[in-house]
Structures are given as structure tokens and as C-alpha cells.
Amino acid sequence: LSRTLDDGDIVGVSMGMTLQNVIRAKRNIEEAIRCTFVPIVGGIGESRLDIHSNYIAGEFAKLFGGDCVQFFSPAIFSNVTVLEGFLKEKSVRSIFNLYRNVGTVIMGIGIPERGGSTLMTTGYIDGEVLDSFVAAGAVGDISLQFFDQSGSTENFKEFNERVAGMPIEQLKKVQKRIGIAGGSQKAQAVMGAIKGGFLNILITDLDCAKALIEM
């Protein structure tokens, strides 16, 4: 990022343990890069604030000497109508207007497993719903929006449309879409994300890479 970002760039960030681990591995940026980090998904009230997209955006901004924007919103709304009303608020519209100018997105890739799932940890989704998504073919999620092994989101459209943040179809139009995931257990989700066009830059480890080659 320090080699590719420029002053004035707008960078989207998702939530979760993966990005929290990225910012934990702090390194000195020799010259400040005055870019703006913006959360691409909402989320309030969870017990782990350090995996919240607002926190992630703030920590990236500190590392780069840049700025950040805060997005105060539930992650998932009860229905689309309520979300649509929320998006009409002036303060929220300003965030979504920024999304149009995002040139880089940094995101983790989640898997729909009960054990160790960020979604379960935060309470954004319960086990029964997660199990139903797996039964419907879900292999992963990006910013709480689910997809299957071919990268299709169709089976999860009703849920995905209630997520407050950058819609996954808009995400696909961002120039640099950086996905970060490690471990062989993430390989199927990574493959689905690649097939769906959700990422065009992958940062991974040897175990995941080997599993991807075998697939």
C-alpha cells in the first residue's frame, strides 16, 4: 500500500479479524500518505470493537498519516425499506457518495462456519441462519454479503440487500480489490470470490495457495 497509494486516494476497508491482524503488524511509513480510509460496511453494538470497520479505518489512517471517515450504522437492517429510509439521511449519503471515488478496497474473506466466525462473534447472524446459508451453497462472505462457489450471490440476495455498506456489485467496479485470507480452510471462499470478480489482488499464505492450486 505504501508503494501504491497517493495523497488524496480514497481507500475502503471492511471489518474482521484478518484486517485487525494486518494493522497489528504495524510498520513505520516513512512519509505520510494523506489518503482517506472509509468503512465499506456498518456495524454497531458488538463486543469486539477492535474488529469494527470504523476502528480498522482509524488505525490505517494513523499508520499512513491520513484521514478516516466513520460510518455509524447497524450492519444489517431488519428489512430493505428501513435501510432505504436510513440511506436518505444526509450524513449517510455523504459516506455513500465517497464510495463512488474509492480506488482501492482492502477486505477480509469470511467463511460460514460457526467456530471462530466473526459474524457469530459479533452477533450479526445466528447459527441457524448461518447453517441455512451453508445448505443453500454459501462458501464465503465479503463485508457480510454471501456468495457461493461460483461467485453468485443470488441465493442470498434477500439478506445481502439488508447489509448497510457498499453493495457487492459496486465493489466489483473498484479498480484495486485486495482480498486477504490465509489457511486451507479459506480456499473455497477465496475461489468463489475470484470467480465472482470481487477481488483482483490476493494476499494469502502457502497453505491456502496450495489448496487453490489443487482446486
mmCIF file of C-alpha atoms in Angstrom:
data_model
loop_
_atom_site.group_PDB
_atom_site.id
_atom_site.type_symbol
_atom_site.label_atom_id
_atom_site.label_comp_id
_atom_site.label_asym_id
_atom_site.label_seq_id
_atom_site.Cartn_x
_atom_site.Cartn_y
_atom_site.Cartn_z
ATOM 1 C CA LEU A 1 0.000 0.000 0.000
ATOM 2 C CA SER A 2 2.795 2.420 0.811
ATOM 3 C CA ARG A 3 4.124 1.853 -2.720
ATOM 4 C CA THR A 4 0.807 2.269 -4.496
ATOM 5 C CA LEU A 5 -1.284 4.804 -2.567
ATOM 6 C CA ASP A 6 -1.083 8.543 -3.223
ATOM 7 C CA ASP A 7 -2.225 11.665 -1.420
ATOM 8 C CA GLY A 8 -5.932 12.134 -1.960
ATOM 9 C CA ASP A 9 -6.751 8.468 -2.596
ATOM 10 C CA ILE A 10 -9.891 7.059 -1.012
ATOM 11 C CA VAL A 11 -9.462 3.540 0.389
ATOM 12 C CA GLY A 12 -12.322 1.308 1.500
ATOM 13 C CA VAL A 13 -11.844 -1.139 4.378
ATOM 14 C CA SER A 14 -14.018 -3.987 5.614
ATOM 15 C CA MET A 15 -14.177 -5.452 9.119
ATOM 16 C CA GLY A 16 -12.977 -8.562 10.934
ATOM 17 C CA MET A 17 -10.042 -10.374 12.486
ATOM 18 C CA THR A 18 -7.965 -10.529 9.317
ATOM 19 C CA LEU A 19 -7.707 -6.753 8.931
ATOM 20 C CA GLN A 20 -7.251 -6.361 12.671
ATOM 21 C CA ASN A 21 -4.213 -8.618 12.408
ATOM 22 C CA VAL A 22 -2.917 -6.580 9.464
ATOM 23 C CA ILE A 23 -2.944 -3.336 11.444
ATOM 24 C CA ARG A 24 -1.420 -5.081 14.478
ATOM 25 C CA ALA A 25 1.699 -5.776 12.412
ATOM 26 C CA LYS A 26 2.489 -2.078 12.485
ATOM 27 C CA ARG A 27 5.373 -0.709 10.489
ATOM 28 C CA ASN A 28 6.660 2.796 10.055
ATOM 29 C CA ILE A 29 5.555 4.593 6.897
ATOM 30 C CA GLU A 30 8.484 6.880 6.062
ATOM 31 C CA GLU A 31 6.374 9.624 4.508
ATOM 32 C CA ALA A 32 2.753 10.346 5.328
ATOM 33 C CA ILE A 33 0.310 9.469 2.573
ATOM 34 C CA ARG A 34 -2.703 11.687 3.057
ATOM 35 C CA CYS A 35 -5.343 9.305 1.788
ATOM 36 C CA THR A 36 -8.763 8.794 3.359
ATOM 37 C CA PHE A 37 -9.855 5.424 4.734
ATOM 38 C CA VAL A 38 -13.592 4.754 4.680
ATOM 39 C CA PRO A 39 -15.533 1.787 6.138
ATOM 40 C CA ILE A 40 -17.431 -0.158 3.466
ATOM 41 C CA VAL A 41 -19.738 -1.862 5.970
ATOM 42 C CA GLY A 42 -21.580 -0.711 9.079
ATOM 43 C CA GLY A 43 -21.816 -2.385 12.449
ATOM 44 C CA ILE A 44 -22.585 -1.220 15.969
ATOM 45 C CA GLY A 45 -23.065 -2.800 19.351
ATOM 46 C CA GLU A 46 -20.807 -5.800 19.017
ATOM 47 C CA SER A 47 -18.483 -6.851 21.839
ATOM 48 C CA ARG A 48 -15.328 -6.709 19.696
ATOM 49 C CA LEU A 49 -14.903 -3.051 18.754
ATOM 50 C CA ASP A 50 -11.368 -3.758 17.529
ATOM 51 C CA ILE A 51 -12.747 -5.668 14.544
ATOM 52 C CA HIS A 52 -15.232 -2.925 13.658
ATOM 53 C CA SER A 53 -14.708 -1.233 10.288
ATOM 54 C CA ASN A 54 -14.590 2.200 11.953
ATOM 55 C CA TYR A 55 -11.732 1.069 14.186
ATOM 56 C CA ILE A 56 -9.915 -0.522 11.234
ATOM 57 C CA ALA A 57 -10.248 2.681 9.194
ATOM 58 C CA GLY A 58 -8.938 4.765 12.091
ATOM 59 C CA GLU A 59 -5.900 2.561 12.654
ATOM 60 C CA PHE A 60 -5.000 2.563 8.943
ATOM 61 C CA ALA A 61 -5.270 6.358 8.957
ATOM 62 C CA LYS A 62 -2.852 6.544 11.917
ATOM 63 C CA LEU A 63 -0.346 4.291 10.160
ATOM 64 C CA PHE A 64 -0.359 6.337 6.966
ATOM 65 C CA GLY A 65 -0.772 9.792 8.484
ATOM 66 C CA GLY A 66 -4.009 10.124 6.557
ATOM 67 C CA ASP A 67 -7.647 10.673 7.431
ATOM 68 C CA CYS A 68 -10.611 8.430 8.069
ATOM 69 C CA VAL A 69 -14.370 8.644 7.890
ATOM 70 C CA GLN A 70 -16.637 6.993 10.441
ATOM 71 C CA PHE A 71 -19.780 5.118 9.416
ATOM 72 C CA PHE A 72 -22.194 4.788 12.343
ATOM 73 C CA SER A 73 -24.828 2.297 11.295
ATOM 74 C CA PRO A 74 -26.187 -1.146 12.102
ATOM 75 C CA ALA A 75 -24.527 -3.772 9.960
ATOM 76 C CA ILE A 76 -27.785 -5.457 8.969
ATOM 77 C CA PHE A 77 -31.258 -3.944 8.870
ATOM 78 C CA SER A 78 -34.495 -5.795 9.593
ATOM 79 C CA ASN A 79 -35.836 -5.054 6.124
ATOM 80 C CA VAL A 80 -34.844 -3.248 2.950
ATOM 81 C CA THR A 81 -37.417 -0.480 3.422
ATOM 82 C CA VAL A 82 -35.900 0.552 6.758
ATOM 83 C CA LEU A 83 -32.415 0.558 5.205
ATOM 84 C CA GLU A 84 -33.581 2.648 2.248
ATOM 85 C CA GLY A 85 -35.021 5.241 4.635
ATOM 86 C CA PHE A 86 -31.758 5.313 6.587
ATOM 87 C CA LEU A 87 -29.744 5.862 3.401
ATOM 88 C CA LYS A 88 -31.698 9.047 2.695
ATOM 89 C CA GLU A 89 -30.171 10.759 5.737
ATOM 90 C CA LYS A 90 -27.707 13.483 4.749
ATOM 91 C CA SER A 91 -24.851 12.220 6.940
ATOM 92 C CA VAL A 92 -25.191 8.729 5.485
ATOM 93 C CA ARG A 93 -25.445 9.931 1.892
ATOM 94 C CA SER A 94 -22.042 11.585 2.263
ATOM 95 C CA ILE A 95 -20.476 8.179 3.012
ATOM 96 C CA PHE A 96 -22.133 6.553 0.016
ATOM 97 C CA ASN A 97 -21.052 9.452 -2.195
ATOM 98 C CA LEU A 98 -17.466 8.686 -1.152
ATOM 99 C CA TYR A 99 -17.903 5.094 -2.311
ATOM 100 C CA ARG A 100 -18.058 6.341 -5.897
ATOM 101 C CA ASN A 101 -14.462 7.563 -5.585
ATOM 102 C CA VAL A 102 -12.953 4.559 -3.806
ATOM 103 C CA GLY A 103 -9.964 3.368 -5.843
ATOM 104 C CA THR A 104 -8.727 0.616 -3.513
ATOM 105 C CA VAL A 105 -10.569 -1.750 -1.194
ATOM 106 C CA ILE A 106 -8.895 -3.889 1.483
ATOM 107 C CA MET A 107 -11.083 -6.730 2.703
ATOM 108 C CA GLY A 108 -11.058 -9.988 4.567
ATOM 109 C CA ILE A 109 -12.879 -13.032 3.212
ATOM 110 C CA GLY A 110 -15.137 -14.787 5.694
ATOM 111 C CA ILE A 111 -16.327 -18.382 5.775
ATOM 112 C CA PRO A 112 -19.756 -19.520 7.060
ATOM 113 C CA GLU A 113 -18.586 -21.651 9.958
ATOM 114 C CA ARG A 114 -19.898 -21.427 13.499
ATOM 115 C CA GLY A 115 -16.478 -21.831 15.109
ATOM 116 C CA GLY A 116 -14.391 -18.669 15.038
ATOM 117 C CA SER A 117 -16.764 -16.800 12.741
ATOM 118 C CA THR A 118 -16.636 -13.014 13.020
ATOM 119 C CA LEU A 119 -20.335 -12.990 12.200
ATOM 120 C CA MET A 120 -21.079 -15.209 15.175
ATOM 121 C CA THR A 121 -18.714 -13.305 17.459
ATOM 122 C CA THR A 122 -20.428 -10.011 16.693
ATOM 123 C CA GLY A 123 -23.947 -11.399 16.818
ATOM 124 C CA TYR A 124 -24.752 -10.131 13.317
ATOM 125 C CA ILE A 125 -26.115 -13.547 12.399
ATOM 126 C CA ASP A 126 -27.210 -16.590 14.406
ATOM 127 C CA GLY A 127 -26.176 -20.183 13.943
ATOM 128 C CA GLU A 128 -29.428 -21.356 12.364
ATOM 129 C CA VAL A 129 -29.317 -18.672 9.673
ATOM 130 C CA LEU A 130 -25.659 -19.452 9.003
ATOM 131 C CA ASP A 131 -26.492 -23.152 8.660
ATOM 132 C CA SER A 132 -29.285 -22.337 6.207
ATOM 133 C CA PHE A 133 -26.847 -20.321 4.090
ATOM 134 C CA VAL A 134 -24.423 -23.255 4.009
ATOM 135 C CA ALA A 135 -27.300 -25.519 2.926
ATOM 136 C CA ALA A 136 -28.028 -23.012 0.134
ATOM 137 C CA GLY A 137 -24.423 -23.246 -1.070
ATOM 138 C CA ALA A 138 -22.685 -20.350 0.696
ATOM 139 C CA VAL A 139 -18.901 -20.685 0.812
ATOM 140 C CA GLY A 140 -17.925 -17.196 1.943
ATOM 141 C CA ASP A 141 -18.781 -13.580 2.548
ATOM 142 C CA ILE A 142 -17.209 -10.194 1.927
ATOM 143 C CA SER A 143 -18.430 -7.385 4.174
ATOM 144 C CA LEU A 144 -21.291 -9.655 5.338
ATOM 145 C CA GLN A 145 -22.512 -10.294 1.779
ATOM 146 C CA PHE A 146 -22.598 -14.005 0.944
ATOM 147 C CA PHE A 147 -21.715 -15.865 -2.250
ATOM 148 C CA ASP A 148 -21.469 -19.474 -3.451
ATOM 149 C CA GLN A 149 -18.586 -21.419 -5.033
ATOM 150 C CA SER A 150 -19.254 -19.902 -8.458
ATOM 151 C CA GLY A 151 -19.309 -16.365 -7.045
ATOM 152 C CA SER A 152 -23.080 -15.997 -7.336
ATOM 153 C CA THR A 153 -24.951 -14.019 -4.664
ATOM 154 C CA GLU A 154 -28.437 -14.872 -5.953
ATOM 155 C CA ASN A 155 -29.389 -17.342 -3.193
ATOM 156 C CA PHE A 156 -28.531 -14.763 -0.523
ATOM 157 C CA LYS A 157 -29.971 -11.671 -2.192
ATOM 158 C CA GLU A 158 -32.658 -11.073 0.448
ATOM 159 C CA PHE A 159 -30.029 -10.988 3.199
ATOM 160 C CA ASN A 160 -27.306 -9.167 1.263
ATOM 161 C CA GLU A 161 -29.666 -6.331 0.328
ATOM 162 C CA ARG A 162 -30.200 -5.581 4.024
ATOM 163 C CA VAL A 163 -26.484 -5.056 4.718
ATOM 164 C CA ALA A 164 -25.533 -1.405 5.222
ATOM 165 C CA GLY A 165 -22.441 -0.618 3.196
ATOM 166 C CA MET A 166 -21.000 -0.773 -0.275
ATOM 167 C CA PRO A 167 -23.132 -3.172 -2.357
ATOM 168 C CA ILE A 168 -21.104 -6.071 -3.681
ATOM 169 C CA GLU A 169 -21.960 -5.164 -7.283
ATOM 170 C CA GLN A 170 -20.456 -1.710 -6.709
ATOM 171 C CA LEU A 171 -17.423 -3.292 -5.066
ATOM 172 C CA LYS A 172 -16.711 -5.168 -8.305
ATOM 173 C CA LYS A 173 -16.201 -1.825 -10.089
ATOM 174 C CA VAL A 174 -13.395 -0.656 -7.761
ATOM 175 C CA GLN A 175 -10.033 -0.615 -9.533
ATOM 176 C CA LYS A 176 -7.929 -2.391 -6.870
ATOM 177 C CA ARG A 177 -9.816 -5.022 -4.877
ATOM 178 C CA ILE A 178 -7.431 -6.548 -2.343
ATOM 179 C CA GLY A 179 -8.609 -9.713 -0.617
ATOM 180 C CA ILE A 180 -6.659 -11.095 2.348
ATOM 181 C CA ALA A 181 -7.188 -14.660 3.560
ATOM 182 C CA GLY A 182 -4.992 -17.455 4.889
ATOM 183 C CA GLY A 183 -5.324 -21.142 5.675
ATOM 184 C CA SER A 184 -6.532 -24.053 3.558
ATOM 185 C CA GLN A 185 -9.992 -23.696 5.102
ATOM 186 C CA LYS A 186 -10.389 -20.389 3.269
ATOM 187 C CA ALA A 187 -9.541 -21.764 -0.191
ATOM 188 C CA GLN A 188 -13.109 -22.432 -1.325
ATOM 189 C CA ALA A 189 -14.211 -18.951 -0.228
ATOM 190 C CA VAL A 190 -11.244 -17.359 -1.996
ATOM 191 C CA MET A 191 -12.015 -19.283 -5.187
ATOM 192 C CA GLY A 192 -15.648 -18.164 -5.064
ATOM 193 C CA ALA A 193 -14.563 -14.551 -4.511
ATOM 194 C CA ILE A 194 -12.226 -14.738 -7.522
ATOM 195 C CA LYS A 195 -14.902 -16.300 -9.735
ATOM 196 C CA GLY A 196 -17.370 -13.631 -8.628
ATOM 197 C CA GLY A 197 -14.944 -10.851 -9.550
ATOM 198 C CA PHE A 198 -14.963 -9.480 -6.006
ATOM 199 C CA LEU A 199 -11.160 -9.290 -5.827
ATOM 200 C CA ASN A 200 -8.354 -8.902 -8.334
ATOM 201 C CA ILE A 201 -5.436 -8.884 -5.871
ATOM 202 C CA LEU A 202 -4.991 -11.753 -3.409
ATOM 203 C CA ILE A 203 -2.753 -11.794 -0.345
ATOM 204 C CA THR A 204 -2.590 -15.297 1.084
ATOM 205 C CA ASP A 205 -0.312 -17.916 2.645
ATOM 206 C CA LEU A 206 1.254 -21.140 1.405
ATOM 207 C CA ASP A 207 -1.473 -23.444 2.779
ATOM 208 C CA CYS A 208 -4.267 -21.552 1.052
ATOM 209 C CA ALA A 209 -2.240 -21.203 -2.158
ATOM 210 C CA LYS A 210 -1.584 -24.967 -2.307
ATOM 211 C CA ALA A 211 -5.266 -25.704 -1.737
ATOM 212 C CA LEU A 212 -6.201 -23.265 -4.521
ATOM 213 C CA ILE A 213 -3.777 -24.944 -6.945
ATOM 214 C CA GLU A 214 -5.254 -28.359 -6.096
ATOM 215 C CA MET A 215 -8.745 -26.979 -6.773
#
